[in-house]
Amino acid sequence: MEFIRGIEMIKEDFELPERLVRARFDTLFTRSADRLYIKLRRAHGHQSWTWWKPQIINKWANNAWRFKVETAFESSKFNADKDKSLPWFCQQKDRLTALYPGMSEFMIHRKILRQCGGDLEHAFKSRTTEQSSAEDIINILEEVTTRTRIGSSRVNLKTRFNTPWKDYLYKNPKENSNNVKYKSEDIIRKCHICQSTTHLANACPRKGKINEIDIEKEPDVEKDDDVENSDDKSSIFSESSKDIENINSTFDIMGYYSHFPQLSNG
């Protein structure tokens, strides 16, 4: 583990005796590690550094710990809007180094870049090589996230002002000029025929009654017109028939008188 390797490196660099290393355990261990140290210290007393190393490995290098670290690594996806490149990369690298001590640096970098996903992963991998160090990877992360909009979810100003005003107004009510809050309770839906709020105009019962009255009235008017027209026609027909009868009678009289001998004027 990196913790054990770090202590051993400090011990070798400063040529510290084990008693000084053990004296710093109370400040090196924090939270649950500090509670474990106090518990083991009371139970076993003073012990050498070689005794403490397997105790630490048994506590934090078991299957439950490995599963917890793997889950944390897989769930930590790089977000260009929220995450900083340096702390995110270092944390992910520490997790992989603790899980796979013998993994090469190139494979560690590849696994970390896969957590970016999509266009970000392609942008990072196209700028790195097998010889790229951790510093090179961090610089590339900073360059891509600060100088480009790859992987960013921020709205572009050009697309923002091209959106319809209704979508912008209802999706962003806090950003409009009047800061008006639209609620469904403010809009009262009612029938424009009877002004009732229980139904709309398409289901209004008065609309059907009005239509029925109109339908009943129209045939009566037509019938009255038909009666008047028929009376006029019958009167005209009767008058014309009378005239024809008078003409026929006059012709009959003239034919009757034509059989009589004609008197001469002399």
C-alpha atoms as a PDB file:
ATOM      1  CA  MET A   1       0.000   0.000   0.000  1.00  0.00           C
ATOM      2  CA  GLU A   2       1.032   3.597  -0.614  1.00  0.00           C
ATOM      3  CA  PHE A   3       0.845   4.427   3.083  1.00  0.00           C
ATOM      4  CA  ILE A   4       3.368   1.743   4.016  1.00  0.00           C
ATOM      5  CA  ARG A   5       5.599   2.639   1.083  1.00  0.00           C
ATOM      6  CA  GLY A   6       5.547   6.289   2.055  1.00  0.00           C
ATOM      7  CA  ILE A   7       6.571   5.576   5.638  1.00  0.00           C
ATOM      8  CA  GLU A   8       9.383   3.290   4.516  1.00  0.00           C
ATOM      9  CA  MET A   9      10.628   5.919   2.045  1.00  0.00           C
ATOM     10  CA  ILE A  10      10.677   8.610   4.744  1.00  0.00           C
ATOM     11  CA  LYS A  11      12.437   6.214   7.111  1.00  0.00           C
ATOM     12  CA  GLU A  12      15.167   5.491   4.550  1.00  0.00           C
ATOM     13  CA  ASP A  13      15.611   9.103   3.399  1.00  0.00           C
ATOM     14  CA  PHE A  14      15.949  10.556   6.886  1.00  0.00           C
ATOM     15  CA  GLU A  15      17.499   7.402   8.407  1.00  0.00           C
ATOM     16  CA  LEU A  16      14.933   7.432  11.178  1.00  0.00           C
ATOM     17  CA  PRO A  17      14.898   4.747  13.843  1.00  0.00           C
ATOM     18  CA  GLU A  18      11.720   2.735  14.365  1.00  0.00           C
ATOM     19  CA  ARG A  19      10.939   4.385  17.688  1.00  0.00           C
ATOM     20  CA  LEU A  20      10.562   7.758  15.963  1.00  0.00           C
ATOM     21  CA  VAL A  21       8.322   6.218  13.316  1.00  0.00           C
ATOM     22  CA  ARG A  22       6.118   4.626  15.964  1.00  0.00           C
ATOM     23  CA  ALA A  23       5.972   7.906  17.850  1.00  0.00           C
ATOM     24  CA  ARG A  24       4.310   9.568  14.834  1.00  0.00           C
ATOM     25  CA  PHE A  25       1.532   6.988  14.463  1.00  0.00           C
ATOM     26  CA  ASP A  26      -0.913   9.089  16.468  1.00  0.00           C
ATOM     27  CA  THR A  27      -0.609  11.905  13.900  1.00  0.00           C
ATOM     28  CA  LEU A  28      -0.295   9.702  10.791  1.00  0.00           C
ATOM     29  CA  PHE A  29      -3.442   7.694  11.516  1.00  0.00           C
ATOM     30  CA  THR A  30      -6.782   9.520  11.271  1.00  0.00           C
ATOM     31  CA  ARG A  31     -10.427   8.597  11.917  1.00  0.00           C
ATOM     32  CA  SER A  32     -10.934   4.804  11.868  1.00  0.00           C
ATOM     33  CA  ALA A  33      -7.173   4.180  11.513  1.00  0.00           C
ATOM     34  CA  ASP A  34      -6.505   6.198  14.662  1.00  0.00           C
ATOM     35  CA  ARG A  35      -9.115   4.202  16.590  1.00  0.00           C
ATOM     36  CA  LEU A  36      -7.564   0.945  15.362  1.00  0.00           C
ATOM     37  CA  TYR A  37      -4.091   2.105  16.395  1.00  0.00           C
ATOM     38  CA  ILE A  38      -5.243   2.977  19.920  1.00  0.00           C
ATOM     39  CA  LYS A  39      -7.041  -0.374  20.241  1.00  0.00           C
ATOM     40  CA  LEU A  40      -4.021  -2.427  19.105  1.00  0.00           C
ATOM     41  CA  ARG A  41      -1.612  -0.287  21.089  1.00  0.00           C
ATOM     42  CA  ARG A  42      -3.503  -0.961  24.324  1.00  0.00           C
ATOM     43  CA  ALA A  43      -3.842  -4.669  23.565  1.00  0.00           C
ATOM     44  CA  HIS A  44      -0.265  -5.423  22.430  1.00  0.00           C
ATOM     45  CA  GLY A  45       1.860  -2.579  23.830  1.00  0.00           C
ATOM     46  CA  HIS A  46       5.009  -1.389  22.083  1.00  0.00           C
ATOM     47  CA  GLN A  47       5.661  -3.253  18.855  1.00  0.00           C
ATOM     48  CA  SER A  48       8.133  -2.826  16.013  1.00  0.00           C
ATOM     49  CA  TRP A  49       7.382  -1.412  12.589  1.00  0.00           C
ATOM     50  CA  THR A  50       7.614  -4.870  11.036  1.00  0.00           C
ATOM     51  CA  TRP A  51       4.784  -5.990  13.346  1.00  0.00           C
ATOM     52  CA  TRP A  52       2.576  -3.033  12.424  1.00  0.00           C
ATOM     53  CA  LYS A  53       2.820  -3.513   8.637  1.00  0.00           C
ATOM     54  CA  PRO A  54       0.839  -6.808   8.465  1.00  0.00           C
ATOM     55  CA  GLN A  55      -1.760  -5.356  10.859  1.00  0.00           C
ATOM     56  CA  ILE A  56      -2.349  -2.455   8.503  1.00  0.00           C
ATOM     57  CA  ILE A  57      -2.482  -4.724   5.442  1.00  0.00           C
ATOM     58  CA  ASN A  58      -4.966  -7.104   7.089  1.00  0.00           C
ATOM     59  CA  LYS A  59      -7.221  -4.195   8.005  1.00  0.00           C
ATOM     60  CA  TRP A  60      -7.252  -2.236   4.736  1.00  0.00           C
ATOM     61  CA  ALA A  61      -6.153  -4.741   2.084  1.00  0.00           C
ATOM     62  CA  ASN A  62      -8.993  -7.254   2.456  1.00  0.00           C
ATOM     63  CA  ASN A  63     -11.751  -8.022  -0.067  1.00  0.00           C
ATOM     64  CA  ALA A  64     -14.212  -5.553   1.443  1.00  0.00           C
ATOM     65  CA  TRP A  65     -11.669  -2.754   1.186  1.00  0.00           C
ATOM     66  CA  ARG A  66     -10.795  -3.683  -2.413  1.00  0.00           C
ATOM     67  CA  PHE A  67     -14.466  -3.705  -3.377  1.00  0.00           C
ATOM     68  CA  LYS A  68     -14.955  -0.292  -1.783  1.00  0.00           C
ATOM     69  CA  VAL A  69     -11.972   1.210  -3.622  1.00  0.00           C
ATOM     70  CA  GLU A  70     -13.001  -0.338  -6.956  1.00  0.00           C
ATOM     71  CA  THR A  71     -16.532   1.003  -6.578  1.00  0.00           C
ATOM     72  CA  ALA A  72     -15.199   4.477  -5.785  1.00  0.00           C
ATOM     73  CA  PHE A  73     -12.926   4.380  -8.833  1.00  0.00           C
ATOM     74  CA  GLU A  74     -15.666   3.244 -11.227  1.00  0.00           C
ATOM     75  CA  SER A  75     -18.240   5.732  -9.940  1.00  0.00           C
ATOM     76  CA  SER A  76     -15.873   8.726 -10.149  1.00  0.00           C
ATOM     77  CA  LYS A  77     -16.431  10.096 -13.665  1.00  0.00           C
ATOM     78  CA  PHE A  78     -14.605  13.224 -14.750  1.00  0.00           C
ATOM     79  CA  ASN A  79     -16.901  16.244 -15.068  1.00  0.00           C
ATOM     80  CA  ALA A  80     -15.337  19.155 -16.926  1.00  0.00           C
ATOM     81  CA  ASP A  81     -17.681  21.646 -15.202  1.00  0.00           C
ATOM     82  CA  LYS A  82     -17.153  20.495 -11.600  1.00  0.00           C
ATOM     83  CA  ASP A  83     -13.935  18.484 -11.210  1.00  0.00           C
ATOM     84  CA  LYS A  84     -10.428  19.908 -11.087  1.00  0.00           C
ATOM     85  CA  SER A  85      -7.917  18.006 -13.178  1.00  0.00           C
ATOM     86  CA  LEU A  86      -5.098  17.660 -10.632  1.00  0.00           C
ATOM     87  CA  PRO A  87      -6.978  16.350  -7.543  1.00  0.00           C
ATOM     88  CA  TRP A  88      -9.222  14.073  -9.604  1.00  0.00           C
ATOM     89  CA  PHE A  89      -6.326  12.486 -11.493  1.00  0.00           C
ATOM     90  CA  CYS A  90      -4.183  12.024  -8.361  1.00  0.00           C
ATOM     91  CA  GLN A  91      -7.047  10.447  -6.419  1.00  0.00           C
ATOM     92  CA  GLN A  92      -7.830   8.005  -9.211  1.00  0.00           C
ATOM     93  CA  LYS A  93      -4.169   7.098  -9.597  1.00  0.00           C
ATOM     94  CA  ASP A  94      -3.805   6.439  -5.852  1.00  0.00           C
ATOM     95  CA  ARG A  95      -6.783   4.085  -5.969  1.00  0.00           C
ATOM     96  CA  LEU A  96      -5.407   2.086  -8.905  1.00  0.00           C
ATOM     97  CA  THR A  97      -1.906   1.944  -7.411  1.00  0.00           C
ATOM     98  CA  ALA A  98      -3.319   0.603  -4.150  1.00  0.00           C
ATOM     99  CA  LEU A  99      -5.437  -1.992  -5.969  1.00  0.00           C
ATOM    100  CA  TYR A 100      -2.826  -3.075  -8.533  1.00  0.00           C
ATOM    101  CA  PRO A 101       0.703  -2.410  -7.246  1.00  0.00           C
ATOM    102  CA  GLY A 102       2.358  -4.140 -10.224  1.00  0.00           C
ATOM    103  CA  MET A 103       0.415  -2.341 -12.969  1.00  0.00           C
ATOM    104  CA  SER A 104       2.454  -0.224 -15.375  1.00  0.00           C
ATOM    105  CA  GLU A 105       2.079   3.537 -15.434  1.00  0.00           C
ATOM    106  CA  PHE A 106       0.807   3.489 -19.032  1.00  0.00           C
ATOM    107  CA  MET A 107      -2.047   1.096 -18.159  1.00  0.00           C
ATOM    108  CA  ILE A 108      -2.907   3.168 -15.092  1.00  0.00           C
ATOM    109  CA  HIS A 109      -3.196   6.274 -17.252  1.00  0.00           C
ATOM    110  CA  ARG A 110      -5.352   4.436 -19.785  1.00  0.00           C
ATOM    111  CA  LYS A 111      -7.747   3.226 -17.098  1.00  0.00           C
ATOM    112  CA  ILE A 112      -8.013   6.734 -15.690  1.00  0.00           C
ATOM    113  CA  LEU A 113      -8.717   8.295 -19.084  1.00  0.00           C
ATOM    114  CA  ARG A 114     -11.511   5.782 -19.673  1.00  0.00           C
ATOM    115  CA  GLN A 115     -13.346   7.401 -16.774  1.00  0.00           C
ATOM    116  CA  CYS A 116     -13.655  10.584 -18.840  1.00  0.00           C
ATOM    117  CA  GLY A 117     -15.707   8.926 -21.577  1.00  0.00           C
ATOM    118  CA  GLY A 118     -17.001  10.193 -24.895  1.00  0.00           C
ATOM    119  CA  ASP A 119     -15.325  13.122 -26.608  1.00  0.00           C
ATOM    120  CA  LEU A 120     -13.125  13.881 -23.601  1.00  0.00           C
ATOM    121  CA  GLU A 121     -11.570  10.420 -23.650  1.00  0.00           C
ATOM    122  CA  HIS A 122     -10.866  10.705 -27.374  1.00  0.00           C
ATOM    123  CA  ALA A 123      -9.376  14.194 -26.960  1.00  0.00           C
ATOM    124  CA  PHE A 124      -7.071  13.067 -24.140  1.00  0.00           C
ATOM    125  CA  LYS A 125      -5.921   9.838 -25.789  1.00  0.00           C
ATOM    126  CA  SER A 126      -5.170  11.568 -29.090  1.00  0.00           C
ATOM    127  CA  ARG A 127      -2.804  13.941 -27.264  1.00  0.00           C
ATOM    128  CA  THR A 128      -0.958  11.341 -25.167  1.00  0.00           C
ATOM    129  CA  THR A 129       1.562   8.597 -25.938  1.00  0.00           C
ATOM    130  CA  GLU A 130       2.927   5.562 -24.103  1.00  0.00           C
ATOM    131  CA  GLN A 131       5.799   7.674 -22.778  1.00  0.00           C
ATOM    132  CA  SER A 132       3.518  10.386 -21.318  1.00  0.00           C
ATOM    133  CA  SER A 133       4.078  10.912 -17.606  1.00  0.00           C
ATOM    134  CA  ALA A 134       1.521  11.824 -14.965  1.00  0.00           C
ATOM    135  CA  GLU A 135       2.511  15.493 -15.273  1.00  0.00           C
ATOM    136  CA  ASP A 136       1.916  15.368 -19.022  1.00  0.00           C
ATOM    137  CA  ILE A 137      -1.531  13.837 -18.505  1.00  0.00           C
ATOM    138  CA  ILE A 138      -2.476  16.526 -15.982  1.00  0.00           C
ATOM    139  CA  ASN A 139      -1.303  19.318 -18.297  1.00  0.00           C
ATOM    140  CA  ILE A 140      -3.334  17.842 -21.156  1.00  0.00           C
ATOM    141  CA  LEU A 141      -6.407  17.648 -18.926  1.00  0.00           C
ATOM    142  CA  GLU A 142      -6.008  21.295 -17.980  1.00  0.00           C
ATOM    143  CA  GLU A 143      -5.481  22.379 -21.583  1.00  0.00           C
ATOM    144  CA  VAL A 144      -8.497  20.538 -22.978  1.00  0.00           C
ATOM    145  CA  THR A 145     -10.906  21.598 -20.224  1.00  0.00           C
ATOM    146  CA  THR A 146      -9.863  25.271 -20.158  1.00  0.00           C
ATOM    147  CA  ARG A 147      -9.262  26.020 -23.838  1.00  0.00           C
ATOM    148  CA  THR A 148     -12.066  23.953 -25.381  1.00  0.00           C
ATOM    149  CA  ARG A 149     -15.715  23.209 -24.587  1.00  0.00           C
ATOM    150  CA  ILE A 150     -15.339  19.452 -25.013  1.00  0.00           C
ATOM    151  CA  GLY A 151     -17.320  17.620 -22.346  1.00  0.00           C
ATOM    152  CA  SER A 152     -18.848  20.828 -20.984  1.00  0.00           C
ATOM    153  CA  SER A 153     -22.576  21.022 -20.357  1.00  0.00           C
ATOM    154  CA  ARG A 154     -22.678  24.819 -20.259  1.00  0.00           C
ATOM    155  CA  VAL A 155     -25.102  26.377 -22.747  1.00  0.00           C
ATOM    156  CA  ASN A 156     -23.539  28.124 -25.701  1.00  0.00           C
ATOM    157  CA  LEU A 157     -24.645  31.750 -26.052  1.00  0.00           C
ATOM    158  CA  LYS A 158     -25.334  31.312 -29.760  1.00  0.00           C
ATOM    159  CA  THR A 159     -27.682  28.384 -29.223  1.00  0.00           C
ATOM    160  CA  ARG A 160     -29.212  30.056 -26.188  1.00  0.00           C
ATOM    161  CA  PHE A 161     -30.410  33.141 -28.072  1.00  0.00           C
ATOM    162  CA  ASN A 162     -31.608  31.048 -31.014  1.00  0.00           C
ATOM    163  CA  THR A 163     -34.065  29.120 -28.845  1.00  0.00           C
ATOM    164  CA  PRO A 164     -37.756  30.099 -28.980  1.00  0.00           C
ATOM    165  CA  TRP A 165     -38.758  32.698 -26.410  1.00  0.00           C
ATOM    166  CA  LYS A 166     -41.444  30.449 -24.949  1.00  0.00           C
ATOM    167  CA  ASP A 167     -38.973  27.650 -24.207  1.00  0.00           C
ATOM    168  CA  TYR A 168     -36.547  30.094 -22.624  1.00  0.00           C
ATOM    169  CA  LEU A 169     -39.300  31.770 -20.593  1.00  0.00           C
ATOM    170  CA  TYR A 170     -40.791  28.607 -19.141  1.00  0.00           C
ATOM    171  CA  LYS A 171     -37.502  26.708 -18.676  1.00  0.00           C
ATOM    172  CA  ASN A 172     -35.703  29.653 -17.057  1.00  0.00           C
ATOM    173  CA  PRO A 173     -38.328  31.690 -15.169  1.00  0.00           C
ATOM    174  CA  LYS A 174     -35.687  33.146 -12.821  1.00  0.00           C
ATOM    175  CA  GLU A 175     -33.687  34.681 -15.660  1.00  0.00           C
ATOM    176  CA  ASN A 176     -36.471  36.650 -17.328  1.00  0.00           C
ATOM    177  CA  SER A 177     -36.676  40.383 -16.879  1.00  0.00           C
ATOM    178  CA  ASN A 178     -39.840  40.493 -14.785  1.00  0.00           C
ATOM    179  CA  ASN A 179     -39.013  37.375 -12.761  1.00  0.00           C
ATOM    180  CA  VAL A 180     -42.623  36.220 -13.084  1.00  0.00           C
ATOM    181  CA  LYS A 181     -43.563  32.808 -11.739  1.00  0.00           C
ATOM    182  CA  TYR A 182     -46.107  31.019 -13.868  1.00  0.00           C
ATOM    183  CA  LYS A 183     -48.477  28.676 -12.078  1.00  0.00           C
ATOM    184  CA  SER A 184     -51.233  26.506 -13.422  1.00  0.00           C
ATOM    185  CA  GLU A 185     -53.611  27.867 -10.755  1.00  0.00           C
ATOM    186  CA  ASP A 186     -53.493  31.367 -12.258  1.00  0.00           C
ATOM    187  CA  ILE A 187     -55.028  30.145 -15.546  1.00  0.00           C
ATOM    188  CA  ILE A 188     -58.806  29.612 -15.173  1.00  0.00           C
ATOM    189  CA  ARG A 189     -60.350  27.524 -17.925  1.00  0.00           C
ATOM    190  CA  LYS A 190     -64.051  28.137 -18.512  1.00  0.00           C
ATOM    191  CA  CYS A 191     -66.755  27.811 -21.145  1.00  0.00           C
ATOM    192  CA  HIS A 192     -67.090  30.931 -23.316  1.00  0.00           C
ATOM    193  CA  ILE A 193     -70.784  30.158 -24.018  1.00  0.00           C
ATOM    194  CA  CYS A 194     -72.196  29.896 -20.483  1.00  0.00           C
ATOM    195  CA  GLN A 195     -69.099  31.136 -18.565  1.00  0.00           C
ATOM    196  CA  SER A 196     -69.037  27.998 -16.412  1.00  0.00           C
ATOM    197  CA  THR A 197     -65.762  26.581 -15.029  1.00  0.00           C
ATOM    198  CA  THR A 198     -67.054  22.999 -14.835  1.00  0.00           C
ATOM    199  CA  HIS A 199     -66.712  22.307 -18.563  1.00  0.00           C
ATOM    200  CA  LEU A 200     -65.442  23.752 -21.830  1.00  0.00           C
ATOM    201  CA  ALA A 201     -67.325  25.010 -24.876  1.00  0.00           C
ATOM    202  CA  ASN A 202     -67.063  21.734 -26.760  1.00  0.00           C
ATOM    203  CA  ALA A 203     -69.028  19.978 -23.974  1.00  0.00           C
ATOM    204  CA  CYS A 204     -71.463  22.785 -23.169  1.00  0.00           C
ATOM    205  CA  PRO A 205     -75.109  21.578 -22.818  1.00  0.00           C
ATOM    206  CA  ARG A 206     -76.505  24.989 -23.772  1.00  0.00           C
ATOM    207  CA  LYS A 207     -74.794  24.788 -27.116  1.00  0.00           C
ATOM    208  CA  GLY A 208     -76.847  21.700 -28.002  1.00  0.00           C
ATOM    209  CA  LYS A 209     -80.093  23.369 -26.923  1.00  0.00           C
ATOM    210  CA  ILE A 210     -79.384  26.438 -29.001  1.00  0.00           C
ATOM    211  CA  ASN A 211     -78.728  24.302 -32.044  1.00  0.00           C
ATOM    212  CA  GLU A 212     -81.930  22.366 -31.465  1.00  0.00           C
ATOM    213  CA  ILE A 213     -84.007  25.565 -31.256  1.00  0.00           C
ATOM    214  CA  ASP A 214     -82.478  26.870 -34.433  1.00  0.00           C
ATOM    215  CA  ILE A 215     -83.179  23.595 -36.207  1.00  0.00           C
ATOM    216  CA  GLU A 216     -86.839  23.636 -35.105  1.00  0.00           C
ATOM    217  CA  LYS A 217     -87.443  27.240 -36.086  1.00  0.00           C
ATOM    218  CA  GLU A 218     -86.035  27.030 -39.552  1.00  0.00           C
ATOM    219  CA  PRO A 219     -88.522  24.382 -40.903  1.00  0.00           C
ATOM    220  CA  ASP A 220     -91.517  26.395 -39.574  1.00  0.00           C
ATOM    221  CA  VAL A 221     -90.438  29.453 -41.470  1.00  0.00           C
ATOM    222  CA  GLU A 222     -89.948  27.416 -44.586  1.00  0.00           C
ATOM    223  CA  LYS A 223     -93.420  25.870 -44.188  1.00  0.00           C
ATOM    224  CA  ASP A 224     -95.035  29.301 -43.826  1.00  0.00           C
ATOM    225  CA  ASP A 225     -93.260  30.485 -46.940  1.00  0.00           C
ATOM    226  CA  ASP A 226     -94.370  27.377 -48.793  1.00  0.00           C
ATOM    227  CA  VAL A 227     -98.013  27.927 -47.753  1.00  0.00           C
ATOM    228  CA  GLU A 228     -97.934  31.550 -48.875  1.00  0.00           C
ATOM    229  CA  ASN A 229     -96.303  30.626 -52.165  1.00  0.00           C
ATOM    230  CA  SER A 230     -98.819  27.816 -52.730  1.00  0.00           C
ATOM    231  CA  ASP A 231    -101.739  30.193 -51.997  1.00  0.00           C
ATOM    232  CA  ASP A 232    -100.366  32.710 -54.463  1.00  0.00           C
ATOM    233  CA  LYS A 233     -99.865  30.044 -57.097  1.00  0.00           C
ATOM    234  CA  SER A 234    -103.370  28.589 -56.558  1.00  0.00           C
ATOM    235  CA  SER A 235    -104.973  32.044 -56.806  1.00  0.00           C
ATOM    236  CA  ILE A 236    -103.053  32.806 -59.992  1.00  0.00           C
ATOM    237  CA  PHE A 237    -103.995  29.425 -61.430  1.00  0.00           C
ATOM    238  CA  SER A 238    -107.667  29.887 -60.552  1.00  0.00           C
ATOM    239  CA  GLU A 239    -107.738  33.342 -62.151  1.00  0.00           C
ATOM    240  CA  SER A 240    -106.070  32.081 -65.317  1.00  0.00           C
ATOM    241  CA  SER A 241    -108.472  29.134 -65.521  1.00  0.00           C
ATOM    242  CA  LYS A 242    -111.414  31.518 -65.213  1.00  0.00           C
ATOM    243  CA  ASP A 243    -110.047  33.644 -68.028  1.00  0.00           C
ATOM    244  CA  ILE A 244    -109.662  30.556 -70.210  1.00  0.00           C
ATOM    245  CA  GLU A 245    -113.248  29.527 -69.481  1.00  0.00           C
ATOM    246  CA  ASN A 246    -114.514  33.000 -70.425  1.00  0.00           C
ATOM    247  CA  ILE A 247    -112.568  32.888 -73.685  1.00  0.00           C
ATOM    248  CA  ASN A 248    -113.943  29.451 -74.537  1.00  0.00           C
ATOM    249  CA  SER A 249    -117.497  30.572 -73.817  1.00  0.00           C
ATOM    250  CA  THR A 250    -117.138  33.593 -76.092  1.00  0.00           C
ATOM    251  CA  PHE A 251    -115.817  31.368 -78.873  1.00  0.00           C
ATOM    252  CA  ASP A 252    -118.821  29.048 -78.440  1.00  0.00           C
ATOM    253  CA  ILE A 253    -121.255  31.958 -78.655  1.00  0.00           C
ATOM    254  CA  MET A 254    -119.571  33.254 -81.772  1.00  0.00           C
ATOM    255  CA  GLY A 255    -119.796  29.853 -83.406  1.00  0.00           C
ATOM    256  CA  TYR A 256    -123.453  29.593 -82.486  1.00  0.00           C
ATOM    257  CA  TYR A 257    -124.298  32.917 -84.056  1.00  0.00           C
ATOM    258  CA  SER A 258    -122.345  32.120 -87.170  1.00  0.00           C
ATOM    259  CA  HIS A 259    -124.992  29.539 -88.236  1.00  0.00           C
ATOM    260  CA  PHE A 260    -127.675  32.197 -88.520  1.00  0.00           C
ATOM    261  CA  PRO A 261    -128.256  33.815 -91.989  1.00  0.00           C
ATOM    262  CA  GLN A 262    -126.550  37.089 -92.358  1.00  0.00           C
ATOM    263  CA  LEU A 263    -128.703  40.114 -92.975  1.00  0.00           C
ATOM    264  CA  SER A 264    -127.621  42.471 -95.649  1.00  0.00           C
ATOM    265  CA  ASN A 265    -127.449  46.122 -95.041  1.00  0.00           C
ATOM    266  CA  GLY A 266    -129.494  46.868 -98.096  1.00  0.00           C
END
